[in-house]
Short mmCIF file of C-alpha atoms in Angstrom, two decimals:
data_model
loop_
_atom_site.label_atom_id
_atom_site.label_comp_id
_atom_site.label_asym_id
_atom_site.label_seq_id
_atom_site.Cartn_x
_atom_site.Cartn_y
_atom_site.Cartn_z
CA MET A 1 -21.14 184.13 206.41
CA ARG A 2 -22.23 187.35 208.10
CA ASN A 3 -23.41 190.40 206.18
CA LYS A 4 -20.53 192.87 206.17
CA VAL A 5 -21.46 196.54 206.24
CA LYS A 6 -19.33 198.95 204.26
CA SER A 7 -19.06 202.71 204.53
CA SER A 8 -17.17 205.23 202.42
CA CYS A 9 -16.11 208.36 204.24
CA THR A 10 -13.75 211.33 203.89
CA THR A 11 -11.40 212.47 206.67
CA ILE A 12 -9.73 215.86 207.25
CA LEU A 13 -7.08 216.43 209.93
CA VAL A 14 -5.72 219.85 210.93
CA GLY A 15 -2.74 220.33 213.25
CA LYS A 16 -2.77 222.96 215.98
CA LYS A 17 -0.40 225.30 214.13
CA ALA A 18 -2.38 224.89 210.91
CA SER A 19 -5.71 225.88 212.48
CA ILE A 20 -6.91 229.45 212.80
CA ASP A 21 -7.25 229.34 216.59
CA GLY A 22 -4.50 226.91 217.65
CA SER A 23 -6.83 223.96 218.20
CA THR A 24 -6.40 220.42 216.93
CA MET A 25 -9.23 219.30 214.67
CA ILE A 26 -10.06 215.84 213.34
CA ALA A 27 -13.08 215.68 211.06
CA ARG A 28 -14.92 213.15 208.95
CA ASN A 29 -18.05 212.49 206.98
CA GLU A 30 -19.69 209.23 207.92
CA ASP A 31 -21.10 207.87 204.68
CA SER A 32 -23.39 204.86 204.84
CA GLU A 33 -23.90 202.28 202.12
CA LYS A 34 -27.55 203.40 202.34
CA ALA A 35 -28.95 206.87 201.65
CA ILE A 36 -30.93 206.82 204.90
CA GLU A 37 -29.24 205.73 208.15
CA PRO A 38 -30.43 207.78 211.16
CA LYS A 39 -27.80 208.74 213.75
CA ARG A 40 -27.85 209.74 217.40
CA PHE A 41 -25.54 211.91 219.54
CA ILE A 42 -25.15 210.60 223.09
CA VAL A 43 -22.98 210.57 226.19
CA VAL A 44 -21.91 207.12 227.38
CA GLN A 45 -21.50 207.01 231.14
CA PRO A 46 -18.89 204.69 232.71
CA GLU A 47 -21.60 202.51 234.27
CA ALA A 48 -23.20 202.01 230.84
CA GLN A 49 -19.96 200.75 229.29
CA PRO A 50 -19.97 196.95 228.93
CA LYS A 51 -17.53 194.80 230.89
CA VAL A 52 -17.31 192.42 227.96
CA TYR A 53 -17.89 193.77 224.46
CA GLU A 54 -19.84 191.57 222.02
CA SER A 55 -19.75 192.47 218.33
CA LYS A 56 -23.00 191.96 216.43
CA ILE A 57 -21.30 191.61 213.03
CA SER A 58 -18.29 189.40 213.78
CA HIS A 59 -19.44 188.04 217.18
CA VAL A 60 -15.99 188.66 218.65
CA SER A 61 -16.00 188.87 222.46
CA ILE A 62 -13.53 191.28 224.09
CA PRO A 63 -13.04 191.77 227.87
CA LEU A 64 -12.72 195.49 228.59
CA PRO A 65 -10.63 197.25 231.26
CA ASP A 66 -12.11 198.54 234.50
CA ASN A 67 -12.76 202.23 235.14
CA PRO A 68 -13.76 203.49 231.68
CA LEU A 69 -13.99 207.22 231.03
CA ARG A 70 -17.17 209.04 230.06
CA TYR A 71 -17.32 209.84 226.34
CA THR A 72 -19.56 211.14 223.59
CA ALA A 73 -20.53 209.04 220.59
CA THR A 74 -22.70 209.13 217.46
CA PRO A 75 -24.21 205.62 217.23
CA ASN A 76 -26.81 204.35 214.81
CA ALA A 77 -30.43 204.95 215.82
CA ASP A 78 -31.06 201.34 214.80
CA ASP A 79 -28.56 199.21 216.71
CA SER A 80 -29.56 195.90 215.12
CA ILE A 81 -26.20 195.72 213.31
CA GLY A 82 -24.17 197.12 216.18
CA ILE A 83 -23.31 200.37 217.95
CA TRP A 84 -21.21 202.15 215.29
CA GLY A 85 -20.13 204.84 217.77
CA GLU A 86 -18.01 206.57 215.06
CA ALA A 87 -16.86 209.78 216.75
CA GLY A 88 -16.46 211.28 220.19
CA ILE A 89 -14.41 213.05 222.84
CA ASN A 90 -13.80 211.52 226.26
CA GLN A 91 -13.75 213.27 229.63
CA VAL A 92 -9.99 213.93 229.51
CA ASN A 93 -10.20 215.62 226.10
CA VAL A 94 -9.04 212.82 223.83
CA ALA A 95 -10.92 212.59 220.54
CA MET A 96 -11.35 209.66 218.16
CA THR A 97 -12.97 209.33 214.73
CA ALA A 98 -13.41 205.80 213.38
CA THR A 99 -13.33 204.86 210.62
CA GLU A 100 -12.31 205.63 207.06
CA THR A 101 -12.71 202.46 204.99
CA ILE A 102 -9.48 202.10 203.02
CA THR A 103 -8.04 199.86 200.30
CA SER A 104 -5.61 196.97 200.30
CA ASN A 105 -4.07 194.58 197.81
CA SER A 106 -3.78 190.84 197.29
CA ARG A 107 -0.05 190.77 198.12
CA ILE A 108 -0.49 191.70 201.78
CA LEU A 109 -3.77 189.83 202.11
CA GLY A 110 -2.04 186.68 200.88
CA VAL A 111 0.45 187.08 203.71
CA ASP A 112 -1.88 188.33 206.46
CA PRO A 113 -5.53 187.55 205.57
CA TYR A 114 -8.50 189.24 207.18
CA VAL A 115 -9.97 187.59 210.28
CA GLU A 116 -13.63 186.65 209.88
CA ASN A 117 -14.41 187.07 213.60
CA GLY A 118 -12.10 190.05 214.16
CA ILE A 119 -12.84 193.67 215.00
CA GLY A 120 -14.16 196.35 212.64
CA GLU A 121 -15.69 199.80 212.35
CA GLU A 122 -18.75 198.75 214.34
CA ASP A 123 -16.62 198.15 217.41
CA LEU A 124 -13.64 200.47 217.48
CA LEU A 125 -14.84 203.61 219.27
CA THR A 126 -16.47 201.58 222.06
CA ILE A 127 -13.42 199.42 222.78
CA VAL A 128 -10.81 202.18 222.56
CA LEU A 129 -11.97 205.74 223.38
CA PRO A 130 -13.07 205.15 227.03
CA TYR A 131 -9.64 203.76 227.94
CA ILE A 132 -7.12 206.29 226.65
CA SER A 133 -5.70 209.54 228.06
CA SER A 134 -3.78 210.73 224.99
CA ALA A 135 -3.77 210.34 221.22
CA ARG A 136 -0.61 208.22 221.42
CA GLU A 137 -2.30 205.90 223.91
CA GLY A 138 -5.11 205.47 221.40
CA VAL A 139 -2.63 204.23 218.80
CA THR A 140 -1.00 201.85 221.28
CA ARG A 141 -4.27 200.38 222.54
CA LEU A 142 -5.75 199.87 219.10
CA GLY A 143 -2.50 198.36 217.82
CA LYS A 144 -2.55 195.76 220.60
CA LEU A 145 -6.21 194.93 219.98
CA LEU A 146 -5.59 194.55 216.27
CA GLU A 147 -2.63 192.23 216.84
CA GLU A 148 -4.62 190.08 219.28
CA TYR A 149 -8.04 189.91 217.61
CA GLY A 150 -7.36 190.83 213.98
CA THR A 151 -9.74 192.70 211.68
CA TYR A 152 -12.14 191.64 208.94
CA GLU A 153 -11.78 194.88 206.94
CA PRO A 154 -9.27 197.64 206.10
CA ASN A 155 -9.78 200.82 208.09
CA ALA A 156 -8.12 204.13 208.92
CA LEU A 157 -8.90 206.34 211.88
CA ALA A 158 -7.57 209.30 213.83
CA PHE A 159 -6.91 210.24 217.44
CA SER A 160 -6.26 213.70 218.85
CA ASP A 161 -5.63 215.50 222.09
CA ASN A 162 -4.82 219.17 222.70
CA ASP A 163 -1.29 218.72 221.36
CA GLU A 164 -1.16 215.89 218.84
CA ILE A 165 -3.04 214.20 216.00
CA TRP A 166 -2.27 210.60 215.04
CA TYR A 167 -3.52 208.87 211.91
CA PHE A 168 -3.76 205.05 212.04
CA GLU A 169 -4.17 202.53 209.20
CA THR A 170 -4.77 198.79 209.47
CA ILE A 171 -2.63 196.53 207.28
CA GLY A 172 -3.93 193.08 206.38
CA GLY A 173 -5.56 191.15 209.21
CA HIS A 174 -3.22 191.92 212.12
CA HIS A 175 -0.74 194.65 211.16
CA TRP A 176 -0.87 198.43 211.38
CA ALA A 177 0.99 201.72 211.01
CA ALA A 178 0.39 205.18 212.46
CA ILE A 179 1.91 208.60 211.88
CA LYS A 180 1.78 211.86 213.81
CA VAL A 181 0.41 214.70 211.68
CA PRO A 182 2.83 217.66 211.87
CA ASP A 183 1.42 220.59 213.84
CA GLU A 184 1.67 222.85 210.77
CA ALA A 185 0.02 220.36 208.39
CA TYR A 186 -3.35 219.15 207.20
CA VAL A 187 -4.47 215.83 205.72
CA ILE A 188 -7.25 214.90 203.27
CA ALA A 189 -7.91 211.15 203.42
CA PRO A 190 -10.41 209.40 201.11
CA ASN A 191 -11.17 205.65 200.95
CA ARG A 192 -7.70 204.41 200.10
CA MET A 193 -4.45 203.60 201.85
CA ASN A 194 -3.20 207.14 202.47
CA ILE A 195 0.12 207.03 204.32
CA ASP A 196 2.94 207.41 201.81
CA THR A 197 6.56 208.01 202.97
CA PHE A 198 7.11 206.29 206.32
CA GLU A 199 10.12 206.40 208.66
CA VAL A 200 10.09 203.41 210.98
CA ASP A 201 12.72 204.72 213.42
CA SER A 202 11.02 208.01 214.25
CA GLU A 203 9.30 209.38 217.33
CA ASN A 204 6.54 210.52 214.98
CA THR A 205 5.60 207.05 213.76
CA MET A 206 4.45 203.76 215.29
CA CYS A 207 3.78 200.40 213.67
CA SER A 208 3.68 196.63 214.16
CA ALA A 209 7.03 195.46 215.49
CA ASP A 210 7.57 193.10 212.55
CA LEU A 211 6.34 195.40 209.76
CA VAL A 212 9.72 195.91 208.04
CA GLU A 213 10.53 192.21 208.36
CA LEU A 214 7.15 191.36 206.84
CA ILE A 215 7.79 193.66 203.87
CA GLU A 216 11.25 192.22 203.25
CA ASN A 217 10.48 188.55 203.79
CA TYR A 218 7.49 188.52 201.45
CA HIS A 219 8.85 190.89 198.78
CA LEU A 220 6.01 193.39 199.20
CA ASN A 221 7.84 196.60 198.28
CA PRO A 222 7.60 197.58 194.58
CA ASP A 223 9.80 200.67 194.98
CA PRO A 224 13.59 201.01 194.66
CA GLU A 225 15.67 199.81 197.59
CA GLY A 226 15.61 202.18 200.54
CA ALA A 227 12.18 203.68 199.81
CA LEU A 228 9.31 202.90 202.16
CA ASN A 229 5.97 204.12 200.79
CA LEU A 230 3.15 202.33 202.60
CA ARG A 231 0.56 203.33 199.99
CA HIS A 232 2.63 201.62 197.30
CA ILE A 233 3.33 198.56 199.48
CA PHE A 234 -0.07 197.88 201.05
CA GLY A 235 -2.57 199.99 199.10
CA SER A 236 -4.12 200.08 195.65
CA ALA A 237 -3.84 202.08 192.44
CA THR A 238 -6.92 201.04 190.50
CA ILE A 239 -9.32 202.54 188.01
CA LYS A 240 -11.78 202.89 190.89
CA ASP A 241 -9.21 204.90 192.88
CA HIS A 242 -8.85 207.24 189.89
CA HIS A 243 -12.56 208.08 189.96
CA TYR A 244 -13.69 207.33 193.52
CA ASN A 245 -10.80 208.25 195.81
CA ASN A 246 -8.00 210.35 194.33
CA PRO A 247 -10.24 213.20 193.09
CA ARG A 248 -11.51 213.87 196.62
CA ALA A 249 -7.96 214.33 197.92
CA TRP A 250 -7.22 216.47 194.86
CA TYR A 251 -10.15 218.81 195.46
CA GLY A 252 -9.43 219.26 199.16
CA GLN A 253 -5.77 219.99 198.44
CA LYS A 254 -6.77 222.32 195.59
CA TYR A 255 -8.95 224.25 198.05
CA PHE A 256 -6.37 224.59 200.84
CA THR A 257 -3.27 224.81 198.64
CA PRO A 258 -4.48 226.19 195.28
CA GLU A 259 -1.04 227.24 194.09
CA ILE A 260 -0.03 223.58 193.59
CA VAL A 261 -1.33 222.17 190.28
CA GLN A 262 -2.14 218.45 190.41
CA ASP A 263 -4.06 215.81 188.45
CA PRO A 264 -7.32 214.65 190.09
CA MET A 265 -6.59 211.01 189.15
CA ASP A 266 -2.99 211.00 190.40
CA ASP A 267 -2.27 207.99 192.65
CA ASN A 268 0.61 209.85 194.32
CA LEU A 269 -1.11 212.93 195.70
CA PRO A 270 0.71 213.81 198.94
CA PHE A 271 -0.53 212.63 202.34
CA ILE A 272 0.96 215.43 204.48
CA CYS A 273 0.01 218.87 203.10
CA TYR A 274 0.50 222.52 204.05
CA ALA A 275 -2.15 225.18 203.48
CA ASN A 276 -1.53 228.73 202.27
CA ARG A 277 -3.52 230.07 205.24
CA LYS A 278 -4.82 229.07 208.68
CA ILE A 279 -7.77 226.65 208.46
CA SER A 280 -11.16 227.27 210.11
CA VAL A 281 -14.11 225.06 211.03
CA GLU A 282 -16.11 226.66 208.23
CA GLU A 283 -13.50 225.74 205.62
CA ILE A 284 -13.37 222.13 206.80
CA LYS A 285 -17.15 221.98 206.50
CA PHE A 286 -17.02 223.44 202.98
CA VAL A 287 -14.63 220.72 201.82
CA LEU A 288 -16.64 217.98 203.54
CA SER A 289 -19.75 219.28 201.74
CA SER A 290 -18.05 219.84 198.40
CA HIS A 291 -19.00 218.49 194.99
CA TYR A 292 -16.17 219.94 192.86
CA GLN A 293 -17.56 223.49 192.78
CA ASP A 294 -15.95 225.76 190.20
CA THR A 295 -14.71 222.81 188.16
CA MET A 296 -16.13 220.94 185.19
CA PHE A 297 -16.71 217.96 187.49
CA ASP A 298 -19.39 219.64 189.65
CA ALA A 299 -22.50 217.43 189.64
CA TYR A 300 -24.61 220.63 189.70
CA GLY A 301 -22.33 222.48 187.27
CA THR A 302 -22.18 223.24 183.56
CA GLY A 303 -19.79 220.50 182.43
CA THR A 304 -20.84 217.74 180.09
CA GLU A 305 -22.81 214.83 181.53
CA GLN A 306 -19.69 212.68 181.38
CA GLN A 307 -17.62 215.31 183.22
CA ARG A 308 -20.28 215.80 185.90
CA LYS A 309 -20.41 212.05 186.56
CA SER A 310 -16.67 211.40 186.34
CA PHE A 311 -15.73 211.64 190.02
CA ARG A 312 -17.31 210.71 193.33
CA PRO A 313 -17.89 213.93 195.32
CA ILE A 314 -17.15 214.39 199.01
CA GLY A 315 -20.63 215.73 199.78
CA ILE A 316 -23.01 212.96 198.71
CA ASN A 317 -26.51 211.69 199.37
CA ARG A 318 -25.06 208.97 201.61
CA ASN A 319 -23.59 211.43 204.16
CA ILE A 320 -25.34 210.48 207.39
CA GLN A 321 -23.33 212.67 209.75
CA CYS A 322 -20.44 215.10 209.66
CA HIS A 323 -18.30 215.89 212.68
CA ILE A 324 -15.36 218.10 213.55
CA LEU A 325 -13.79 217.13 216.87
CA GLN A 326 -12.11 220.29 218.10
CA LEU A 327 -9.81 220.50 221.14
CA ARG A 328 -9.21 224.17 221.89
CA ASN A 329 -6.09 225.57 223.51
CA ASP A 330 -7.28 229.12 224.20
CA VAL A 331 -9.88 228.18 226.84
CA PRO A 332 -9.82 226.16 230.10
CA LYS A 333 -9.57 222.37 229.75
CA SER A 334 -13.07 222.03 231.17
CA ILE A 335 -14.58 223.60 228.04
CA SER A 336 -11.91 222.66 225.51
CA GLY A 337 -13.78 219.83 223.78
CA ILE A 338 -16.29 220.78 221.07
CA GLN A 339 -18.05 218.24 218.89
CA TRP A 340 -19.24 220.17 215.85
CA LEU A 341 -22.02 217.98 214.47
CA ALA A 342 -24.35 217.90 211.48
CA PHE A 343 -26.66 215.06 210.51
CA GLY A 344 -27.73 214.04 207.00
CA PRO A 345 -26.36 215.02 203.56
CA ASN A 346 -23.90 217.90 203.86
CA THR A 347 -25.20 219.92 200.91
CA PHE A 348 -28.05 221.33 203.03
CA ASN A 349 -27.12 220.86 206.71
CA VAL A 350 -25.27 222.94 209.29
CA LEU A 351 -22.76 222.20 212.06
CA VAL A 352 -23.68 222.80 215.70
CA PRO A 353 -20.86 223.29 218.28
CA PHE A 354 -21.78 221.01 221.18
CA TYR A 355 -19.72 221.05 224.39
CA THR A 356 -18.58 217.51 225.22
CA ASN A 357 -17.87 217.88 228.97
CA VAL A 358 -21.51 217.08 229.75
CA GLU A 359 -23.57 214.27 231.25
CA GLN A 360 -26.26 214.24 228.55
CA THR A 361 -26.99 215.61 225.08
CA PRO A 362 -30.12 217.36 223.73
CA ALA A 363 -33.06 215.02 223.11
CA ARG A 364 -33.48 216.20 219.51
CA TYR A 365 -30.05 214.70 218.78
CA SER A 366 -29.94 211.82 221.27
CA ASP A 367 -33.38 210.33 220.57
CA THR A 368 -33.41 210.25 216.75
CA SER A 369 -36.21 208.01 215.50
CA THR A 370 -35.58 205.15 213.08
CA SER A 371 -38.33 206.40 210.75
CA PHE A 372 -39.28 209.88 209.55
CA ASP A 373 -40.08 212.26 212.38
CA PHE A 374 -40.31 216.02 211.85
CA ASN A 375 -39.10 216.61 215.44
CA HIS A 376 -35.55 215.39 214.81
CA PRO A 377 -32.87 217.35 212.93
CA TYR A 378 -31.58 214.26 211.08
CA TRP A 379 -34.86 213.98 209.20
CA LEU A 380 -35.14 217.72 208.57
CA PHE A 381 -31.69 217.79 206.99
CA CYS A 382 -32.53 214.78 204.80
CA MET A 383 -35.68 216.58 203.62
CA ALA A 384 -33.81 219.81 202.90
CA ALA A 385 -31.15 217.93 200.91
CA LEU A 386 -33.77 216.09 198.85
CA ILE A 387 -35.65 219.29 197.98
CA GLY A 388 -32.42 221.17 197.29
CA ASP A 389 -31.10 218.43 195.03
CA TYR A 390 -34.06 218.72 192.65
CA ASP A 391 -33.26 222.34 191.84
CA TYR A 392 -29.88 223.15 193.35
CA ASP A 393 -29.40 226.51 191.62
CA ARG A 394 -32.77 227.75 192.85
CA PHE A 395 -32.16 226.90 196.50
CA THR A 396 -28.40 227.25 197.00
CA ASP A 397 -28.49 230.97 197.88
CA ILE A 398 -31.21 230.38 200.48
CA TYR A 399 -29.08 227.64 201.99
CA ALA A 400 -25.90 229.77 201.94
CA ASP A 401 -27.67 232.51 203.92
CA TYR A 402 -29.08 229.93 206.34
CA GLU A 403 -25.66 228.38 206.97
CA GLN A 404 -23.82 231.67 207.47
CA GLU A 405 -26.48 233.18 209.72
CA SER A 406 -26.73 229.96 211.75
CA MET A 407 -22.97 229.62 212.19
CA ALA A 408 -22.63 233.26 213.20
CA SER A 409 -25.34 232.88 215.83
CA PHE A 410 -23.93 229.59 217.13
CA ARG A 411 -20.46 231.10 217.41
CA ASN A 412 -21.82 234.11 219.28
CA LYS A 413 -23.59 231.86 221.78
CA GLN A 414 -20.45 229.79 222.18
CA LEU A 415 -18.28 232.84 222.85
CA LEU A 416 -20.68 234.12 225.49
CA ALA A 417 -20.92 230.67 227.03
CA ASP A 418 -17.12 230.36 227.13
CA VAL A 419 -16.91 233.57 229.13
CA GLN A 420 -19.59 232.46 231.58
CA ALA A 421 -18.20 228.93 231.96
CA THR A 422 -14.70 230.30 232.56
CA LYS A 423 -16.03 232.42 235.43
CA SER A 424 -18.17 229.67 236.93
CA PHE A 425 -18.01 226.17 235.46
CA SER A 426 -20.79 223.60 235.68
CA THR A 427 -21.82 220.76 233.39
CA ASP A 428 -25.43 221.82 233.92
CA TYR A 429 -24.67 225.15 232.28
CA LEU A 430 -22.93 223.51 229.29
CA GLU A 431 -25.91 221.19 228.89
CA GLU A 432 -28.21 224.22 228.92
CA VAL A 433 -26.14 225.88 226.19
CA ASN A 434 -26.16 222.68 224.13
CA GLN A 435 -29.93 222.54 224.49
CA GLN A 436 -30.30 226.13 223.31
CA LEU A 437 -28.09 225.44 220.30
CA ALA A 438 -30.06 222.32 219.38
CA GLU A 439 -33.38 224.15 219.57
CA GLU A 440 -32.08 227.09 217.57
CA CYS A 441 -30.74 224.77 214.89
CA TYR A 442 -34.11 223.02 214.74
CA ASP A 443 -36.03 226.30 214.44
CA ARG A 444 -33.70 227.66 211.77
CA THR A 445 -33.92 224.46 209.74
CA VAL A 446 -37.72 224.46 209.87
CA ALA A 447 -37.60 228.05 208.62
CA LEU A 448 -35.20 227.01 205.84
CA LEU A 449 -37.64 224.35 204.69
CA GLY A 450 -40.43 226.93 204.70
CA LYS A 451 -38.43 229.27 202.47
CA MET A 452 -37.57 226.42 200.11
CA LEU A 453 -41.24 225.49 199.89
CA GLU A 454 -42.32 229.05 199.18
CA LYS A 455 -39.70 229.54 196.49
CA GLY A 456 -40.21 226.16 194.86
CA ALA A 457 -44.01 225.96 194.86
CA THR A 458 -44.45 228.51 192.09
CA HIS A 459 -42.19 226.48 189.80
CA MET A 460 -43.89 223.09 190.03
CA THR A 461 -44.56 221.27 186.77
CA LEU A 462 -48.26 221.10 187.60
CA ARG A 463 -48.97 224.80 187.17
CA PHE A 464 -50.89 226.89 184.66
CA ASP A 465 -50.02 230.56 184.45
CA LEU A 466 -53.46 231.71 183.22
CA GLY A 467 -55.59 232.38 186.33
CA ASP A 468 -59.30 231.79 186.92
#
């Protein structure tokens, strides 16, 4: 029996009419089962793509199509348990984030069990993203792969292009369903089956051809006749969901749609949501970094110990990378794709807007070491989060200034680069801009650590206020 690897992430999807600038955005925290799991940010060239994919976890072997596209990815620095590409944008501006580990139930697993040597999170980006030219094509390709090879775990993932966002959930070992996110909507998806109301005969949904027949033949639907709620049919509603999953959806929806009052443990929080304003990159990052601020459940707050430990936060020590895959519609296609990326725990890191139409990524992000190395941002962010966690109130203002000043500077550089690249495009220039952004992020984070050290040193336990 192989050693399965589990992750527990949080996904946010924002349609093009729900975003502040008309872009589609699919975002996710990658949360490892370990607190330390170094990540890399790379470009995979067509010639480096395997002809036959071999999974290290399940050992499944999959022949791959010819003529793959170039794409970005964020694999593990240590590839001993597989690639784990996780997130990227290919050369025709199709984005993919994979995966959100979700829940299931014994009813569907009794009908369609998991496949021990099937596909899983380790594999999905590598076998799908290089071969699709639209978000819909991503759904179709993955659906066929799932039906042929099966899966050994329940997963959800998202595809986007400049026009559409599709959210995909696996069902049992071989089945699946996907839904197009309305352009005006947003989605917060924790580690549970998230799709609720589902219309099979709609241009905005896709699923296994026999899904309705499966539900009817095996008496899987607990709801009244005529209702089709996939979360009720294939998902879970457990005590763990009440404390681990539902509260994360509740807090994200509370942030974007505060006028709607909901219960954080409610199993029926809506899947498709509508914000009371246009959503920005910064707001997505806030939610992906959040720990129930301004509620009694904040781990750093003033609630009782029981309240502060009641719910699993979105920002957590096991965040190993955060990405927002943005496809912009107000710039030329050649510079549309931006992979906003931050490594390490989100409480003390910052996003960097990397252009994805490039041949290579900055060495500080592509060559992350598997053990501590002060030269790589992943390790700097882990250090900042550890120091900040010990005295959050003391360091949070320093971090807030660091994040705002960094984001303002990054955005300014991006705006100037957009103008230049629109006049005269070259991948060399975008790579140069990415390099400048990476170095600036590194320098700013070193400075942040210095300020944290200076402020914290005078408050160490081993001090004596009477001088010599």
